[in-house]
JSON list of C-alpha atoms in Angstrom, two decimals:
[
{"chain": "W", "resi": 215, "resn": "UNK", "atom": "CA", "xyz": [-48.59, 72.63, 6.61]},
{"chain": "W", "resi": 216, "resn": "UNK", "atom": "CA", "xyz": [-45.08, 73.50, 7.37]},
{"chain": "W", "resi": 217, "resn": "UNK", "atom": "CA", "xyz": [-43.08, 76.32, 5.99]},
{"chain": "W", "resi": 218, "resn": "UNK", "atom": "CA", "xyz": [-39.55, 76.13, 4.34]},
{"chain": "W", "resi": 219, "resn": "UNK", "atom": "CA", "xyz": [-37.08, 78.61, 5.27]},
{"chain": "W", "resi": 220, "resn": "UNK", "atom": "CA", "xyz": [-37.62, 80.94, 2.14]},
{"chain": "W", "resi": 221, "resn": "UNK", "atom": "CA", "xyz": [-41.37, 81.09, 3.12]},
{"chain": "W", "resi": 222, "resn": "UNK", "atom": "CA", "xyz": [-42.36, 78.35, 0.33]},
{"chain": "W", "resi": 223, "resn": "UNK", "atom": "CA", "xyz": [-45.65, 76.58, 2.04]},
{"chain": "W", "resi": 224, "resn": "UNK", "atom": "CA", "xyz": [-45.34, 72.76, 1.71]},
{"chain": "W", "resi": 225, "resn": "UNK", "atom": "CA", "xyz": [-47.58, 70.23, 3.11]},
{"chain": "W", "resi": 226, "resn": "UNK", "atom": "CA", "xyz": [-46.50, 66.48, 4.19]},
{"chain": "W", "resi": 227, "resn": "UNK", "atom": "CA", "xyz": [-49.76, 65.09, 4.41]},
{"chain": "W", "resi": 228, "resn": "UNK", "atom": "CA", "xyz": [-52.15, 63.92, 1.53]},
{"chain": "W", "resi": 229, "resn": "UNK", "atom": "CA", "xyz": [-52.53, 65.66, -1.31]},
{"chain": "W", "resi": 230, "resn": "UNK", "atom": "CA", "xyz": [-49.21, 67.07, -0.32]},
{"chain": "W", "resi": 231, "resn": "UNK", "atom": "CA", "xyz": [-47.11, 63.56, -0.24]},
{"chain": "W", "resi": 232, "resn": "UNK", "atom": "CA", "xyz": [-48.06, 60.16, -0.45]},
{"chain": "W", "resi": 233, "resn": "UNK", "atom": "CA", "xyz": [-46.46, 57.60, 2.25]},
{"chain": "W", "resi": 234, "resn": "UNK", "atom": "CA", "xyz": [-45.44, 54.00, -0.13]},
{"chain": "W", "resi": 235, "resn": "UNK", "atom": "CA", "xyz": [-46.47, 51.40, 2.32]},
{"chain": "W", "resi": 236, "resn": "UNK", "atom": "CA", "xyz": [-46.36, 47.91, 2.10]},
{"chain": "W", "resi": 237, "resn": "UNK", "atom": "CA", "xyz": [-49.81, 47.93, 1.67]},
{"chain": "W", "resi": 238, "resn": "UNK", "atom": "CA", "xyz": [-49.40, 50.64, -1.11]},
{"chain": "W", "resi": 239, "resn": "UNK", "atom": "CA", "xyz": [-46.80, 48.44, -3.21]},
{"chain": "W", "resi": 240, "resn": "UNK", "atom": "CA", "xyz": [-48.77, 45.05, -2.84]},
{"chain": "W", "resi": 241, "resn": "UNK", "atom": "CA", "xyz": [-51.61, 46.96, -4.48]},
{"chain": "W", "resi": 242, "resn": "UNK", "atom": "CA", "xyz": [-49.74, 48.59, -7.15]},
{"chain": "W", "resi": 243, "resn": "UNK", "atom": "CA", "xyz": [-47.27, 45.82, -8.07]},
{"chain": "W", "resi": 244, "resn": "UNK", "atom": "CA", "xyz": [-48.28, 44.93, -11.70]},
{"chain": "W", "resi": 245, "resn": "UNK", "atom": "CA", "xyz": [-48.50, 48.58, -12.24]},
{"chain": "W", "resi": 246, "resn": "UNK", "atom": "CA", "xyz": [-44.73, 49.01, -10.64]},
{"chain": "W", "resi": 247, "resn": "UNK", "atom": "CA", "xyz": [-43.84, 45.96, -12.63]},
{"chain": "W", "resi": 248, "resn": "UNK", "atom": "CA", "xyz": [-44.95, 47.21, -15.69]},
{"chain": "W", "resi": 249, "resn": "UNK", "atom": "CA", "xyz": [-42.93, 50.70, -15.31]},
{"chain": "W", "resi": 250, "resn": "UNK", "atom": "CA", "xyz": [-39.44, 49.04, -14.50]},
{"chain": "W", "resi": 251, "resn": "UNK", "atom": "CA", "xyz": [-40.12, 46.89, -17.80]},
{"chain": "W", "resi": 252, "resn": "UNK", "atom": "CA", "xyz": [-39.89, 50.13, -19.63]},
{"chain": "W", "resi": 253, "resn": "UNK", "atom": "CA", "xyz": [-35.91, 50.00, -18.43]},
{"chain": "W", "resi": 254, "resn": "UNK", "atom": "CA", "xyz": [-35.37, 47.78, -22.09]},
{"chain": "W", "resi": 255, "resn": "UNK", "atom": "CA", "xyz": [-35.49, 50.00, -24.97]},
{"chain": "W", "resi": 256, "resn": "UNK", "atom": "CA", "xyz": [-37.48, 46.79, -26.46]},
{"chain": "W", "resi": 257, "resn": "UNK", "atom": "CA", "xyz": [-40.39, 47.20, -24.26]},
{"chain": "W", "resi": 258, "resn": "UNK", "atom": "CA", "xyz": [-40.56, 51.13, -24.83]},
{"chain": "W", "resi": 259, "resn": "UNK", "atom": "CA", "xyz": [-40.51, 50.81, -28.66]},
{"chain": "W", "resi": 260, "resn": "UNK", "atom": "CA", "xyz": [-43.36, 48.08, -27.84]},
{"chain": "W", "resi": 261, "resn": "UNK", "atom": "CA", "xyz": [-45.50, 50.22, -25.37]},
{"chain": "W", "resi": 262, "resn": "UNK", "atom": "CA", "xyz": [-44.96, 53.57, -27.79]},
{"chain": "W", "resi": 263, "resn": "UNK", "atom": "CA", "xyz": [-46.26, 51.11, -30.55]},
{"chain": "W", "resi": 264, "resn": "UNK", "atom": "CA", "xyz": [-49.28, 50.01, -28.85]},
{"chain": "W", "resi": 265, "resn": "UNK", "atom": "CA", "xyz": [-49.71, 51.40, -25.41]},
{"chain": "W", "resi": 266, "resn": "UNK", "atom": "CA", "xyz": [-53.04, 49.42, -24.81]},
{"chain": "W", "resi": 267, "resn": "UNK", "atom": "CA", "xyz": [-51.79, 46.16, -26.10]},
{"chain": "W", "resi": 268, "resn": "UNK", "atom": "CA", "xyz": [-48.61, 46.56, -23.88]},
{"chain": "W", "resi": 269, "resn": "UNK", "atom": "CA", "xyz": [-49.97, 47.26, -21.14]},
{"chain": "W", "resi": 270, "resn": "UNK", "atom": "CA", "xyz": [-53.08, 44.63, -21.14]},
{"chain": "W", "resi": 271, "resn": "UNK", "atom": "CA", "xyz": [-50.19, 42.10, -21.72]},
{"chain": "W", "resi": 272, "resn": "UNK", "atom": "CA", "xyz": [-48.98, 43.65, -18.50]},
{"chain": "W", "resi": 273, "resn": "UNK", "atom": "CA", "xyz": [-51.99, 42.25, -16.42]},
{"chain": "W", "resi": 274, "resn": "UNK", "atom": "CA", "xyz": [-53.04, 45.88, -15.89]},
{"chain": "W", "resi": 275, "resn": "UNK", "atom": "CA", "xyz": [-56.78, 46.78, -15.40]},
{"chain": "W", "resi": 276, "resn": "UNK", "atom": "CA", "xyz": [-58.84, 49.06, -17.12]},
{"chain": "W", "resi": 277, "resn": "UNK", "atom": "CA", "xyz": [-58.30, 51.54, -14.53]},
{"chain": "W", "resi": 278, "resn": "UNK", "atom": "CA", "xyz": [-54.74, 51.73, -13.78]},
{"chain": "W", "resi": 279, "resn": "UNK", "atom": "CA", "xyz": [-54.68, 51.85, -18.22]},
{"chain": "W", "resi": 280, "resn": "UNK", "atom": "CA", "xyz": [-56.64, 54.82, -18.36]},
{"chain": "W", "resi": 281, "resn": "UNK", "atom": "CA", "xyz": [-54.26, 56.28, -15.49]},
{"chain": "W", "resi": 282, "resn": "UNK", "atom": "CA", "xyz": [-51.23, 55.89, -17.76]},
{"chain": "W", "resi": 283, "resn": "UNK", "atom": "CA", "xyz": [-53.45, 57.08, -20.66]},
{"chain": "W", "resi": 284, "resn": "UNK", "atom": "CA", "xyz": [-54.16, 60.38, -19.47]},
{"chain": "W", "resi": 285, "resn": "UNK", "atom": "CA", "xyz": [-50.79, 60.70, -17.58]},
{"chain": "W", "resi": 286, "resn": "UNK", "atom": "CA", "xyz": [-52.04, 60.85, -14.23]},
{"chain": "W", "resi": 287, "resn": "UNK", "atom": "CA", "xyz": [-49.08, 60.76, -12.41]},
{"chain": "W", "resi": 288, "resn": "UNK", "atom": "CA", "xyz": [-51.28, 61.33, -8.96]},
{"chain": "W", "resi": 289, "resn": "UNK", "atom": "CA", "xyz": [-53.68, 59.41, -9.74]},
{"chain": "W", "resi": 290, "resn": "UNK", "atom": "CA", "xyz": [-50.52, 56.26, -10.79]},
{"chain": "W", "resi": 291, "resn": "UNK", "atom": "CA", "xyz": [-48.99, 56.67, -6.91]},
{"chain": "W", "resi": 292, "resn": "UNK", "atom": "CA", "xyz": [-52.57, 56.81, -5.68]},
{"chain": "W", "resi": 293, "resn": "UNK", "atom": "CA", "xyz": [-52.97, 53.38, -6.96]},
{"chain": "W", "resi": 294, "resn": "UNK", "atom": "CA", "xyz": [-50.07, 52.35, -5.91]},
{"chain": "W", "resi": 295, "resn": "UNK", "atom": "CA", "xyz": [-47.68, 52.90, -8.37]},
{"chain": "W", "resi": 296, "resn": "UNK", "atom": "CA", "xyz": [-43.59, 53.41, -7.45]},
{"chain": "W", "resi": 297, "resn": "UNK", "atom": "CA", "xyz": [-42.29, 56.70, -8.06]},
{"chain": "W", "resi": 298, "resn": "UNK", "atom": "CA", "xyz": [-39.40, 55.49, -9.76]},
{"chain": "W", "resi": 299, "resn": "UNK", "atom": "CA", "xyz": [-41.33, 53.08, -11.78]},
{"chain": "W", "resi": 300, "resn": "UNK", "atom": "CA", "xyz": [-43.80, 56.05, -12.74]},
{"chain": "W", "resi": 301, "resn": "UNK", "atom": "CA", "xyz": [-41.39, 57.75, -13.44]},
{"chain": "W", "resi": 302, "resn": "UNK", "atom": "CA", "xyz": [-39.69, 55.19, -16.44]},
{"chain": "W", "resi": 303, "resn": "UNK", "atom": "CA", "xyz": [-43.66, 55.98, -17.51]},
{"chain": "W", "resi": 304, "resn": "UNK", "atom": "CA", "xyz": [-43.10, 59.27, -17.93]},
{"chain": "W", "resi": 305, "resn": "UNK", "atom": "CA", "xyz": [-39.53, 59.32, -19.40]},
{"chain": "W", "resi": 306, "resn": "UNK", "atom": "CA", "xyz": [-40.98, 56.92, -22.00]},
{"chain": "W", "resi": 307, "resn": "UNK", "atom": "CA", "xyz": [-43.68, 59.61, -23.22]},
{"chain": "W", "resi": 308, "resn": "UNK", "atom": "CA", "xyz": [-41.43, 62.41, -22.97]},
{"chain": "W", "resi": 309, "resn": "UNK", "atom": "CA", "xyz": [-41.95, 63.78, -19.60]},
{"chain": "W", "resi": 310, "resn": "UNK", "atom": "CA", "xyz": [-40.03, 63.75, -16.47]},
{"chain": "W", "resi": 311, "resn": "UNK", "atom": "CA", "xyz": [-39.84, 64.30, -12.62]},
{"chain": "W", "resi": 312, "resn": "UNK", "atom": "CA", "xyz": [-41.11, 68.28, -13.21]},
{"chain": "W", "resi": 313, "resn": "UNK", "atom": "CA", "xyz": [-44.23, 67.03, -15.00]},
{"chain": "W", "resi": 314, "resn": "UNK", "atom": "CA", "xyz": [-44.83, 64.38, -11.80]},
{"chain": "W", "resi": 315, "resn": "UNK", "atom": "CA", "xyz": [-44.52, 66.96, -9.06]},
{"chain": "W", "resi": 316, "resn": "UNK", "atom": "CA", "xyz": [-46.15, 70.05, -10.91]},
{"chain": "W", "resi": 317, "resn": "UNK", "atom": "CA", "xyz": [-49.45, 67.40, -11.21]},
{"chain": "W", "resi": 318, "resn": "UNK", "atom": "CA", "xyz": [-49.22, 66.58, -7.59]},
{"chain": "W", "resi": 319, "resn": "UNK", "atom": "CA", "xyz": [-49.24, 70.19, -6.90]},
{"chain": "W", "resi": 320, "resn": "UNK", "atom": "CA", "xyz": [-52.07, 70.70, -9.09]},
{"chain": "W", "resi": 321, "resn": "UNK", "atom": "CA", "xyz": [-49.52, 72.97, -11.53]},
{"chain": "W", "resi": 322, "resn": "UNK", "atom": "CA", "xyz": [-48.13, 74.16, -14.41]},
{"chain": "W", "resi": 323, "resn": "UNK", "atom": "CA", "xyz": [-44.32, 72.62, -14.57]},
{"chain": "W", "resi": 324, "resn": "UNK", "atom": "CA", "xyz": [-43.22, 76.22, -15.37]},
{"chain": "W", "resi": 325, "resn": "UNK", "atom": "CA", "xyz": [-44.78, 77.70, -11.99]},
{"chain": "W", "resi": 326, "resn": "UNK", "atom": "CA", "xyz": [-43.28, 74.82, -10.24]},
{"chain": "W", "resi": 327, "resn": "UNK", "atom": "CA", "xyz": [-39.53, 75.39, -11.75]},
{"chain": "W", "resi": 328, "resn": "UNK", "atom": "CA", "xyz": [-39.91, 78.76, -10.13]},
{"chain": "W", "resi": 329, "resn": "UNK", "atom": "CA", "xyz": [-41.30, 77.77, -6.88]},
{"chain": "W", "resi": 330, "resn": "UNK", "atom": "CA", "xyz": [-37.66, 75.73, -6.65]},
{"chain": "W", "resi": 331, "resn": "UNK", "atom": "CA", "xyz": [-35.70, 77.49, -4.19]},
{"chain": "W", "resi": 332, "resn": "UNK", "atom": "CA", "xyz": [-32.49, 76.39, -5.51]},
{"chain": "W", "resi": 333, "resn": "UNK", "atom": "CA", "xyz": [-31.47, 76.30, -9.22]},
{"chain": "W", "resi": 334, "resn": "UNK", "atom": "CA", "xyz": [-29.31, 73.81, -11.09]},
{"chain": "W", "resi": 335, "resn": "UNK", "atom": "CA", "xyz": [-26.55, 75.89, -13.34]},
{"chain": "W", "resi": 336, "resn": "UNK", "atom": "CA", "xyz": [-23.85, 72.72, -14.16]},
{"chain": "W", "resi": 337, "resn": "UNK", "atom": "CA", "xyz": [-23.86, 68.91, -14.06]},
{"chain": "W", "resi": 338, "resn": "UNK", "atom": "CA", "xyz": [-21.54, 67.20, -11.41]},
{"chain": "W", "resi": 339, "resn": "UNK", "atom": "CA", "xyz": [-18.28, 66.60, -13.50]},
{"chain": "W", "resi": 340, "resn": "UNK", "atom": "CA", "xyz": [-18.78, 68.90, -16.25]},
{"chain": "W", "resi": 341, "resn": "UNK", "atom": "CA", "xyz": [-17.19, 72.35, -17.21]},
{"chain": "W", "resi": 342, "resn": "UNK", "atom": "CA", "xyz": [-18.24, 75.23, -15.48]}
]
């Protein structure tokens, strides 16, 4: 467990973060495949349609389907899952990177949005 300079504990070993090996992306590759096909607006209206049929067609098992299912973003880099990929997942149901980390740290988004030492008050390029 390290410490961060405001005193906010973080830990860089499992549970805390998960190391994508080669190992890691050979056995979550149809599940990473499937999550960069939701890129296409096509294949989102197609997966929002029928999530099981989509993702069957996929070639994902049972397992990794009832990951996606019940949105268990752990549980989807666990298996092997991309973050990035996961994370086209979650933008396609309406969640986003805040819902990914606050389940890997077993929490509420809201409690995570305040654990984040640094807050976000413009968008490069816009108007102050």
């Amino acid at each position: 467990m390290r410490t961060m300079s405001n005193s906010i504990p973080f830990n860089l070993d499992p549970p805390g973060t998960y190391i994508y090996t080669g190992e890691m992306a050979t056995k979550g590759y149809k599940l990473t495949r499937f999550g960069l096909s939701l890129r296409r607006p096509e294949n989102r209206e197609k997966f929002l349609a029928d999530e099981e049929g989509y993702m069957r067609g996929a070639g994902l098992s049972d397992e990794e389907i009832a990951l996606v299912k019940a949105r268990d973003w752990t549980g989807l880099l666990k298996a092997g899952g991309h973050l990035q990929a996961m994370l086209k997942v979650a933008a396609t149901v309406g969640q986003n990177l805040w819902h990914i980390g606050a389940h890997n740290a077993d929490m509420e988004v809201e409690e995570l949005m305040q654990l984040c030492p640094r807050r976000v008050s413009a968008l490069p390029g816009g108007e102050d």
